[in-house]
């Protein structure tokens, strides 16, 4: 039997839940399909619990900064409150009842299982088939991307889920991958006493961001006792029952009690049935137009679109899909000012293009940079004041196309820069604004002065 409904949403992560709930509230007959937990990766294994861990680690770091600033302090670490908060406050012990009830309370119907496309306008979940009158939304997210390192498939490595759910920190941890997830979790565990070694194949940490940001962060992490091995790849992994042994391409070996694989995420379309609607099942992402349409009656949002594995991207795209299905107006998707934050200490906030990305697009570029410790607020802050602001200008148009703010609350400083990039505020206007004193964001003014005096380079 085939059941007629208005909309089927496959994947009830943040974006899927948002669009499904909004459509149900609007009176549509909506089926939300989820094989795991309603709410997806973010509230259970990523954004929310990881930031609870980071908050705890930052408190330890601040306490250690008291000597020479405000007296003396003794710091005794305890992982138990962190694990308890994640279990009790963030995840309800990895129970999605609240999220499921939130959706059904809006009038939606939740179907547990893996949804797959079964032809135009049809979704199968087990033996059930739903035919969508208004359309189908694919929001199946992503999963950890595991590199093809010999031996890795036969050892009990961690992914981010295991690192988040850990009841106690390991004595030593090898982290494969120096991107955002890898460095965030590495710093947290190191602050709780774990001996951490980060291995990154690229020449620097957080390689998707400005190299200056990666270099500054590397210096901070080394000061905190982490070992960093950049520019080298893992060649083989083995586990002897007690410890992991990681052989590197340069011939050296590293050992650790635990191994965390944090080498990125990718969408998994196997079993989704893309071929039944005329799409190539081997694609890495689903191509969409400005209204998030993949094909007539088929939309996609979130990680599967390839515009960034961020909750805020999924929610942004969900709003577009919601408006589209309900026949409401609104602008097309615009990713020129895509913001992202790496929640290390210091935070790395960034928006738009890096200098390299701007040059690769053929822009004539001018850059400006300032250092947080050289600002009044940075000097006042003193301990833990490492940071910088870097601006990337399209010199021909006189507007910013990218910016990076590293430092205490770097993600918050980035907000104003995101507005400048998105609204294409002339750099001349930014230079003549009044910046409150003494704030961290006043460092933007210093970077603008550096930008104005810099040379234009293709």
PDB file of C-alpha atoms in Angstrom, residues 15 41 56 99 122 132 153 233 248 250 265 282 294 306 313 322 337 370 420 457:
ATOM      1  CA  UNK A  15      17.500  21.481   9.330  1.00  0.00           C
ATOM      2  CA  UNK A  41      24.391  15.142  15.238  1.00  0.00           C
ATOM      3  CA  UNK A  56      34.765  23.313  31.119  1.00  0.00           C
ATOM      4  CA  UNK A  99      12.655  16.342  20.255  1.00  0.00           C
ATOM      5  CA  UNK A 122       7.926   8.437  -3.441  1.00  0.00           C
ATOM      6  CA  UNK A 132       4.355  13.116  -1.453  1.00  0.00           C
ATOM      7  CA  UNK A 153      39.428  -0.650   9.792  1.00  0.00           C
ATOM      8  CA  UNK A 233      50.435  11.386   6.894  1.00  0.00           C
ATOM      9  CA  UNK A 248      53.758   7.939  10.020  1.00  0.00           C
ATOM     10  CA  UNK A 250      58.229   9.748   7.615  1.00  0.00           C
ATOM     11  CA  UNK A 265      32.831  14.523   7.317  1.00  0.00           C
ATOM     12  CA  UNK A 282      28.014   8.301  -6.744  1.00  0.00           C
ATOM     13  CA  UNK A 294      17.504  19.288  -6.781  1.00  0.00           C
ATOM     14  CA  UNK A 306      28.111  20.745   0.214  1.00  0.00           C
ATOM     15  CA  UNK A 313      23.842  26.416   7.159  1.00  0.00           C
ATOM     16  CA  UNK A 322      10.085  26.077   4.018  1.00  0.00           C
ATOM     17  CA  UNK A 337      29.259  35.658   3.794  1.00  0.00           C
ATOM     18  CA  UNK A 370      46.262  43.535  13.471  1.00  0.00           C
ATOM     19  CA  UNK A 420      30.257  44.050   6.402  1.00  0.00           C
ATOM     20  CA  UNK A 457      48.349  42.245  -5.247  1.00  0.00           C
TER      21      UNK A 457
END
